[in-house]
């Protein structure tokens, strides 16, 4: 532990540039925060327009809480599988990493399937985004989150392909860490969605 | 102190170091995050449907539970900590939260004021006073 003690004795300002992992993580963190600010504009639009149903159905008539709970569970366990995938990737255990990635992907796809089924049902009843300002804001906000999830699923497939073809290069490992950050941030946005849109419906 | 020292030493050993390169601490952290999130999620869904909580208090309770769960995700899944590596992350997070609050509450207040100033829309009765 002598090295650890000497490293700790050096003040932060004199340790030189931070490792690449920290810098890349910080840059990606800034991207995630700006993405969350984009989401905040959609949340603001939804909050303003939530009551403007133009005589059409409101949230209470449209939303099925059981389905939303299932969607939330899918994303939450997907986040957990993603965390396990990150641990396996740090240990360079490809088998476990693939298992974690497969679970992450399957649960994310299940979430997307549930959401698309909800959208399809609403569209079939004529309650599409053109029905009222409330539904425009609803489809914009929830659809934007769904698009992010779909993008994340594509990214995960690309990362799996890179791990198999390029192996555990530092860059591949860094990208995988960024994917994990992205996936967990989407779950944070979903907390806002299910609280404000689905549970806050009146 | 000791844990930080160990982590930093491992960071110098590995080519591309991770946060916590061993199964147990990673698994325990993720399991804790999962358990806390499950409890908070179920509490949210319970609070939204229960007659036991006073009606006007439900949104406040839901907001508190959501913020709590976001905190759990930040700590257990996004690994935001109080360590020196997280200082910049936390500063950026604080600024991001500030901008989000400006956008959301600013929009709500401005649009409510505009709405109150509009006559003859949405059947607002207090126009021709």
XYZ file of N, CA, C and O in Angstrom, chain A residues 1-5 7-8 12 15 19 21-22 26 29-30 32-33 36-37 40-41 43-45 47-48 52 65-66 68-69 72-73 76-77 79-80 83-84 87-88 90-93 96 168-171 173 180-182 184-185 187-189 191-192 194-195 199-200, chain B residues 1-2 4-6 8-9 11-12 14-23 26-27 30-31 33-34 37-38 41-42 44-45 48-49 62-63 65-67 69-70 73-74 76-78 80 84-85 88-90 92-93 95-97 99-100 103-104 107-108 111 115 122:
520
model
N 0.823 -1.206 0.000
C 0.000 0.000 0.000
C 0.859 1.259 0.000
O 0.355 2.356 0.163
N 2.196 1.124 -0.109
C 3.024 2.330 -0.083
C 2.709 3.218 -1.273
O 2.612 4.432 -1.131
N 2.501 2.614 -2.464
C 2.206 3.431 -3.643
C 0.899 4.175 -3.445
O 0.804 5.352 -3.773
N -0.084 3.467 -2.884
C -1.373 4.114 -2.674
C -1.214 5.315 -1.757
O -1.765 6.386 -2.000
N -0.423 5.142 -0.696
C -0.242 6.235 0.256
C 0.435 7.425 -0.418
O 0.009 8.568 -0.246
N 0.411 8.204 -3.615
C -0.505 8.818 -4.581
C -1.486 9.721 -3.848
O -1.793 10.819 -4.293
N -1.954 9.250 -2.681
C -2.911 10.043 -1.931
C -2.275 11.327 -1.396
O -2.964 12.313 -1.189
N -4.556 17.134 -5.634
C -5.240 16.929 -6.908
C -4.626 17.802 -8.001
O -4.465 17.381 -9.139
N -1.438 16.312 -9.813
C -1.379 14.930 -10.287
C -1.289 14.830 -11.796
O -1.302 13.740 -12.344
N -6.811 10.591 -16.208
C -6.759 9.494 -17.179
C -7.854 9.648 -18.241
O -8.877 10.277 -18.020
N -10.023 7.699 -19.371
C -11.337 7.199 -18.967
C -12.174 8.283 -18.301
O -13.366 8.447 -18.585
N -11.512 9.084 -17.426
C -12.235 10.132 -16.706
C -12.653 11.245 -17.662
O -13.779 11.743 -17.618
N -16.424 12.302 -18.660
C -16.931 13.659 -18.395
C -17.545 14.270 -19.649
O -18.629 14.868 -19.601
N -20.779 12.710 -20.255
C -21.711 13.186 -19.230
C -22.306 14.531 -19.647
O -23.503 14.784 -19.484
N -21.447 15.428 -20.214
C -21.950 16.727 -20.692
C -22.970 16.513 -21.810
O -24.004 17.189 -21.861
N -24.905 13.907 -22.168
C -26.131 13.386 -21.548
C -26.934 14.512 -20.911
O -28.157 14.572 -21.038
N -26.231 15.439 -20.238
C -26.949 16.549 -19.593
C -27.631 17.421 -20.642
O -28.771 17.858 -20.451
N -30.666 15.716 -21.715
C -31.722 15.822 -20.706
C -32.370 17.209 -20.770
O -33.572 17.357 -20.549
N -31.589 18.238 -21.139
C -32.174 19.576 -21.293
C -33.139 19.583 -22.489
O -34.196 20.215 -22.436
N -36.174 18.224 -21.246
C -36.883 19.138 -20.351
C -37.808 20.049 -21.148
O -38.894 20.413 -20.674
N -37.415 20.421 -22.391
C -38.293 21.252 -23.217
C -39.567 20.476 -23.564
O -40.672 21.022 -23.542
N -40.808 18.027 -21.751
C -41.578 17.926 -20.497
C -42.355 19.213 -20.264
O -43.510 19.185 -19.839
N -41.697 20.372 -20.530
C -42.377 21.657 -20.323
C -43.586 21.755 -21.239
O -44.676 22.166 -20.806
N -43.412 21.356 -22.523
C -44.544 21.404 -23.453
C -45.666 20.509 -22.952
O -46.847 20.892 -22.969
N -46.287 19.598 -19.849
C -46.896 20.158 -18.636
C -47.867 21.279 -18.996
O -48.931 21.415 -18.399
N -47.504 22.087 -20.021
C -48.361 23.200 -20.411
C -49.633 22.686 -21.093
O -50.724 23.216 -20.891
N -55.169 20.310 -22.289
C -55.836 20.752 -23.528
C -56.235 19.550 -24.367
O -55.579 19.228 -25.357
N -52.263 1.570 -16.280
C -51.153 1.578 -15.304
C -50.414 0.257 -15.248
O -49.222 0.217 -14.988
N -51.143 -0.864 -15.478
C -50.469 -2.165 -15.463
C -49.392 -2.229 -16.533
O -48.277 -2.698 -16.288
N -47.845 0.315 -17.854
C -46.755 1.229 -17.516
C -45.836 0.599 -16.470
O -44.614 0.724 -16.538
N -46.437 -0.118 -15.507
C -45.610 -0.790 -14.491
C -44.725 -1.845 -15.162
O -43.540 -1.978 -14.836
N -41.933 -0.057 -16.911
C -40.952 0.425 -15.941
C -40.063 -0.717 -15.463
O -38.842 -0.566 -15.347
N -40.697 -1.876 -15.184
C -39.924 -3.036 -14.749
C -38.923 -3.465 -15.807
O -37.766 -3.767 -15.494
N -36.028 -1.045 -15.783
C -35.243 -1.122 -14.560
C -34.344 -2.361 -14.566
O -33.134 -2.275 -14.290
N -34.923 -3.518 -14.916
C -34.098 -4.731 -14.955
C -33.091 -4.671 -16.102
O -32.011 -5.255 -16.015
N -31.576 -1.923 -16.927
C -30.496 -1.131 -16.349
C -29.598 -2.004 -15.473
O -28.369 -1.877 -15.493
N -30.234 -2.899 -14.700
C -29.461 -3.790 -13.841
C -28.581 -4.714 -14.691
O -27.388 -4.890 -14.405
N -25.677 -2.837 -15.893
C -24.645 -2.661 -14.869
C -23.798 -3.929 -14.755
O -22.567 -3.861 -14.621
N -24.450 -5.102 -14.822
C -23.709 -6.360 -14.774
C -22.798 -6.509 -15.987
O -21.668 -6.983 -15.891
N -19.672 -4.529 -15.385
C -18.732 -5.201 -14.492
C -17.990 -6.297 -15.250
O -16.754 -6.418 -15.170
N -18.747 -7.095 -16.039
C -18.110 -8.165 -16.809
C -17.118 -7.597 -17.814
O -16.047 -8.167 -18.038
N -15.409 -4.819 -17.512
C -14.199 -4.366 -16.823
C -13.282 -5.539 -16.498
O -12.067 -5.391 -16.465
N -13.889 -6.706 -16.244
C -13.086 -7.887 -15.943
C -12.690 -8.643 -17.208
O -12.069 -9.702 -17.125
N -13.084 -8.092 -18.357
C -12.758 -8.710 -19.656
C -13.292 -10.147 -19.755
O -12.623 -11.028 -20.290
N -14.498 -10.350 -19.222
C -15.138 -11.667 -19.293
C -16.168 -11.627 -20.417
O -17.287 -11.168 -20.209
N -19.773 -13.546 -19.952
C -20.716 -12.858 -19.056
C -21.168 -11.540 -19.650
O -22.318 -11.130 -19.497
N -10.917 -6.420 -26.783
C -10.984 -5.461 -25.676
C -9.985 -4.336 -25.858
O -9.118 -4.132 -25.030
N -10.060 -3.606 -26.925
C -9.187 -2.436 -27.030
C -9.686 -1.364 -26.078
O -10.873 -1.297 -25.775
N -8.767 -0.483 -25.627
C -9.201 0.579 -24.709
C -10.353 1.404 -25.280
O -11.264 1.797 -24.564
N -10.319 1.667 -26.593
C -11.379 2.482 -27.174
C -12.714 1.761 -27.123
O -13.751 2.378 -26.851
N -13.611 -0.528 -24.982
C -14.065 -0.534 -23.587
C -14.633 0.825 -23.200
O -15.648 0.908 -22.495
N -23.193 2.387 -21.395
C -23.831 2.130 -20.095
C -24.359 3.423 -19.492
O -25.482 3.472 -18.979
N -23.569 4.511 -19.592
C -24.037 5.804 -19.081
C -25.320 6.220 -19.793
O -26.292 6.667 -19.172
N -25.328 6.074 -21.125
C -26.488 6.451 -21.934
C -27.718 5.671 -21.490
O -28.800 6.221 -21.285
N -28.367 4.124 -18.623
C -28.846 4.485 -17.287
C -29.516 5.858 -17.317
O -30.508 6.095 -16.617
N -28.986 6.785 -18.138
C -29.607 8.114 -18.222
C -31.017 8.013 -18.800
O -31.928 8.731 -18.374
N -33.032 5.599 -18.352
C -33.889 5.127 -17.262
C -34.269 6.294 -16.344
O -35.388 6.368 -15.847
N -33.340 7.234 -16.140
C -33.643 8.407 -15.310
C -34.733 9.244 -15.976
O -35.665 9.713 -15.317
N -34.625 9.415 -17.311
C -35.660 10.172 -18.016
C -37.007 9.451 -17.883
O -38.042 10.090 -17.691
N -38.085 7.734 -15.426
C -38.672 8.018 -14.110
C -39.533 9.275 -14.200
O -40.659 9.318 -13.702
N -39.003 10.311 -14.884
C -39.787 11.524 -15.071
C -41.028 11.267 -15.897
O -42.112 11.780 -15.589
N -42.803 8.391 -16.355
C -43.909 7.651 -15.732
C -44.504 8.411 -14.562
O -45.702 8.291 -14.293
N -43.689 9.244 -13.890
C -44.248 10.021 -12.781
C -45.161 11.136 -13.289
O -46.291 11.285 -12.820
N -48.485 8.614 -14.041
C -49.064 8.656 -12.692
C -49.687 10.012 -12.403
O -50.599 10.112 -11.586
N -49.232 11.059 -13.089
C -49.785 12.391 -12.858
C -51.025 12.671 -13.682
O -51.538 13.778 -13.638
N -10.864 6.198 2.525
C -9.423 6.498 2.425
C -8.683 5.286 1.890
O -8.118 5.299 0.822
N -8.811 4.177 2.648
C -8.110 2.970 2.241
C -8.659 2.437 0.921
O -7.917 2.086 0.016
N -10.121 4.104 -1.408
C -9.694 4.959 -2.513
C -8.276 4.617 -2.931
O -7.971 4.564 -4.110
N -7.429 4.392 -1.931
C -6.043 4.066 -2.233
C -5.947 2.790 -3.050
O -5.244 2.737 -4.051
N -6.715 1.783 -2.654
C -6.693 0.500 -3.362
C -7.148 0.709 -4.797
O -6.526 0.232 -5.742
N -7.093 3.383 -6.587
C -6.156 4.142 -7.402
C -4.966 3.273 -7.797
O -4.457 3.357 -8.897
N -4.560 2.391 -6.884
C -3.442 1.515 -7.223
C -3.835 0.575 -8.353
O -3.074 0.377 -9.295
N -5.956 1.233 -10.524
C -6.071 2.060 -11.719
C -4.719 2.206 -12.407
O -4.641 2.306 -13.614
N -3.644 2.203 -11.626
C -2.337 2.314 -12.261
C -1.899 0.974 -12.844
O -1.130 0.936 -13.791
N -3.971 -1.426 -14.255
C -4.701 -1.814 -15.465
C -4.393 -0.873 -16.609
O -4.065 0.292 -16.417
N -4.592 -1.397 -17.818
C -4.392 -0.555 -18.989
C -5.558 0.426 -19.126
O -5.363 1.622 -19.297
N -6.781 -0.102 -19.063
C -7.957 0.769 -19.064
C -8.765 0.439 -17.821
O -9.600 -0.449 -17.814
N -8.484 1.170 -16.767
C -9.059 0.794 -15.484
C -10.560 1.030 -15.431
O -11.081 1.936 -16.080
N -11.229 0.230 -14.639
C -12.645 0.415 -14.414
C -12.858 1.018 -13.049
O -11.917 1.302 -12.324
N -14.126 1.206 -12.724
C -14.448 1.790 -11.430
C -14.058 0.845 -10.304
O -13.406 1.238 -9.360
N -14.480 -0.407 -10.401
C -14.265 -1.345 -9.307
C -14.066 -2.729 -9.907
O -15.005 -3.457 -10.087
N -12.827 -3.059 -10.262
C -12.610 -4.272 -11.021
C -12.701 -5.545 -10.182
O -11.761 -6.313 -10.130
N -13.796 -5.760 -9.488
C -14.017 -7.086 -8.962
C -15.511 -7.345 -8.914
O -16.315 -6.420 -8.814
N -15.864 -8.621 -9.026
C -17.268 -9.002 -9.156
C -18.105 -8.511 -7.995
O -19.163 -7.947 -8.183
N -19.086 -4.714 -7.547
C -19.961 -4.304 -8.648
C -21.347 -4.891 -8.508
O -22.355 -4.207 -8.668
N -21.383 -6.186 -8.170
C -22.678 -6.871 -8.035
C -23.476 -6.286 -6.871
O -24.679 -6.017 -7.004
N -24.892 -2.844 -7.807
C -26.019 -2.923 -8.744
C -27.257 -3.493 -8.060
O -28.377 -3.038 -8.293
N -27.046 -4.499 -7.189
C -28.200 -5.101 -6.496
C -28.857 -4.096 -5.556
O -30.083 -4.015 -5.477
N -28.824 -0.849 -5.923
C -29.538 0.094 -6.771
C -30.854 -0.478 -7.262
O -31.885 0.198 -7.255
N -30.813 -1.755 -7.679
C -32.029 -2.401 -8.173
C -33.088 -2.476 -7.078
O -34.256 -2.125 -7.292
N -34.500 0.973 -6.258
C -35.353 1.456 -7.336
C -36.685 0.731 -7.357
O -37.734 1.344 -7.577
N -36.649 -0.597 -7.132
C -37.902 -1.368 -7.131
C -38.831 -0.854 -6.042
O -40.023 -0.632 -6.272
N -40.169 2.584 -7.032
C -41.130 2.502 -8.140
C -42.473 1.995 -7.633
O -43.534 2.579 -7.923
N -42.447 0.897 -6.879
C -43.704 0.337 -6.367
C -44.393 1.338 -5.447
O -45.622 1.476 -5.478
N -44.267 4.560 -5.751
C -44.875 5.570 -6.620
C -46.220 5.082 -7.144
O -47.215 5.814 -7.109
N -46.242 3.846 -7.666
C -47.489 3.336 -8.240
C -48.541 3.161 -7.147
O -49.736 3.371 -7.387
N -49.945 6.656 -6.256
C -50.811 7.262 -7.271
C -52.229 6.700 -7.196
O -53.158 7.339 -7.670
N -52.403 5.512 -6.610
C -53.725 4.902 -6.640
C -54.394 4.758 -5.282
O -55.537 4.337 -5.198
N -45.332 11.963 -5.060
C -44.795 11.385 -6.303
C -43.498 12.079 -6.692
O -42.522 11.415 -7.095
N -43.462 13.406 -6.569
C -42.245 14.146 -6.929
C -41.087 13.734 -6.033
O -39.970 13.499 -6.505
N -40.688 10.891 -4.427
C -40.259 9.525 -4.760
C -39.444 9.516 -6.053
O -38.438 8.813 -6.160
N -39.886 10.314 -7.060
C -39.163 10.344 -8.339
C -37.764 10.914 -8.150
O -36.790 10.373 -8.670
N -37.662 12.012 -7.376
C -36.337 12.613 -7.168
C -35.437 11.644 -6.407
O -34.254 11.483 -6.723
N -35.607 8.400 -6.514
C -35.180 7.320 -7.404
C -34.115 7.803 -8.394
O -33.196 7.062 -8.733
N -34.246 9.053 -8.842
C -33.202 9.589 -9.722
C -31.862 9.621 -8.981
O -30.815 9.301 -9.552
N -30.402 6.170 -8.914
C -29.798 5.820 -10.199
C -28.449 6.513 -10.376
O -27.501 5.912 -10.863
N -28.382 7.784 -9.986
C -27.123 8.525 -10.148
C -26.011 7.872 -9.342
O -24.891 7.714 -9.818
N -25.941 4.655 -7.781
C -25.650 3.231 -7.912
C -25.397 2.791 -9.354
O -24.701 1.808 -9.582
N -25.980 3.494 -10.341
C -25.792 3.066 -11.731
C -24.848 3.994 -12.498
O -24.039 3.533 -13.291
N -24.972 5.300 -12.274
C -24.088 6.223 -12.987
C -22.818 6.522 -12.197
O -21.948 7.254 -12.655
N -21.983 8.347 -9.685
C -21.623 9.683 -9.205
C -21.328 9.552 -7.718
O -22.141 9.015 -6.968
N -12.898 12.795 -5.619
C -12.361 13.921 -6.396
C -12.617 13.776 -7.894
O -12.716 14.775 -8.594
N -12.763 12.531 -8.385
C -13.010 12.344 -9.815
C -14.396 12.835 -10.212
O -14.667 13.079 -11.380
N -16.134 17.526 -11.102
C -16.629 18.188 -12.313
C -17.980 17.646 -12.717
O -18.848 18.387 -13.173
N -18.150 16.320 -12.558
C -19.430 15.703 -12.895
C -20.559 16.333 -12.092
O -21.621 16.649 -12.632
N -20.314 16.534 -10.794
C -21.361 17.068 -9.926
C -21.646 18.529 -10.260
O -22.797 18.958 -10.290
N -21.320 19.923 -13.226
C -22.106 19.916 -14.468
C -23.540 19.486 -14.195
O -24.491 20.049 -14.750
N -23.688 18.511 -13.307
C -25.040 18.044 -12.960
C -25.850 19.158 -12.314
O -27.028 19.356 -12.631
N -25.469 22.387 -12.750
C -25.832 23.363 -13.772
C -26.948 22.819 -14.668
O -27.897 23.537 -15.000
N -26.850 21.531 -15.038
C -27.894 20.929 -15.866
C -29.238 20.960 -15.163
O -30.264 21.290 -15.766
N -29.237 20.632 -13.876
C -30.485 20.660 -13.105
C -31.069 22.071 -13.084
O -32.280 22.259 -13.228
N -30.672 24.453 -15.376
C -31.245 24.789 -16.684
C -32.579 24.070 -16.872
O -33.555 24.661 -17.361
N -32.622 22.795 -16.479
C -33.878 22.040 -16.612
C -34.986 22.719 -15.822
O -36.108 22.903 -16.316
N -36.134 25.881 -17.655
C -36.941 25.602 -18.841
C -38.345 25.165 -18.436
O -39.346 25.698 -18.922
N -38.425 24.207 -17.507
C -39.725 23.631 -17.173
C -40.589 24.652 -16.430
O -41.697 24.988 -16.873
N -41.381 27.863 -18.488
C -42.433 27.635 -19.485
C -43.799 27.597 -18.828
O -44.754 28.208 -19.324
N -43.897 26.865 -17.719
C -45.208 26.718 -17.078
C -45.727 28.078 -16.618
O -46.883 28.437 -16.877
N -46.521 30.430 -19.734
C -47.703 30.007 -20.475
C -48.974 30.186 -19.657
O -50.028 30.516 -20.202
N -51.975 32.476 -20.884
C -53.296 31.854 -20.942
C -54.302 32.711 -20.185
O -55.423 32.933 -20.643
N -60.776 28.871 -24.350
C -60.991 27.839 -23.337
C -62.148 28.212 -22.414
O -62.186 27.787 -21.283
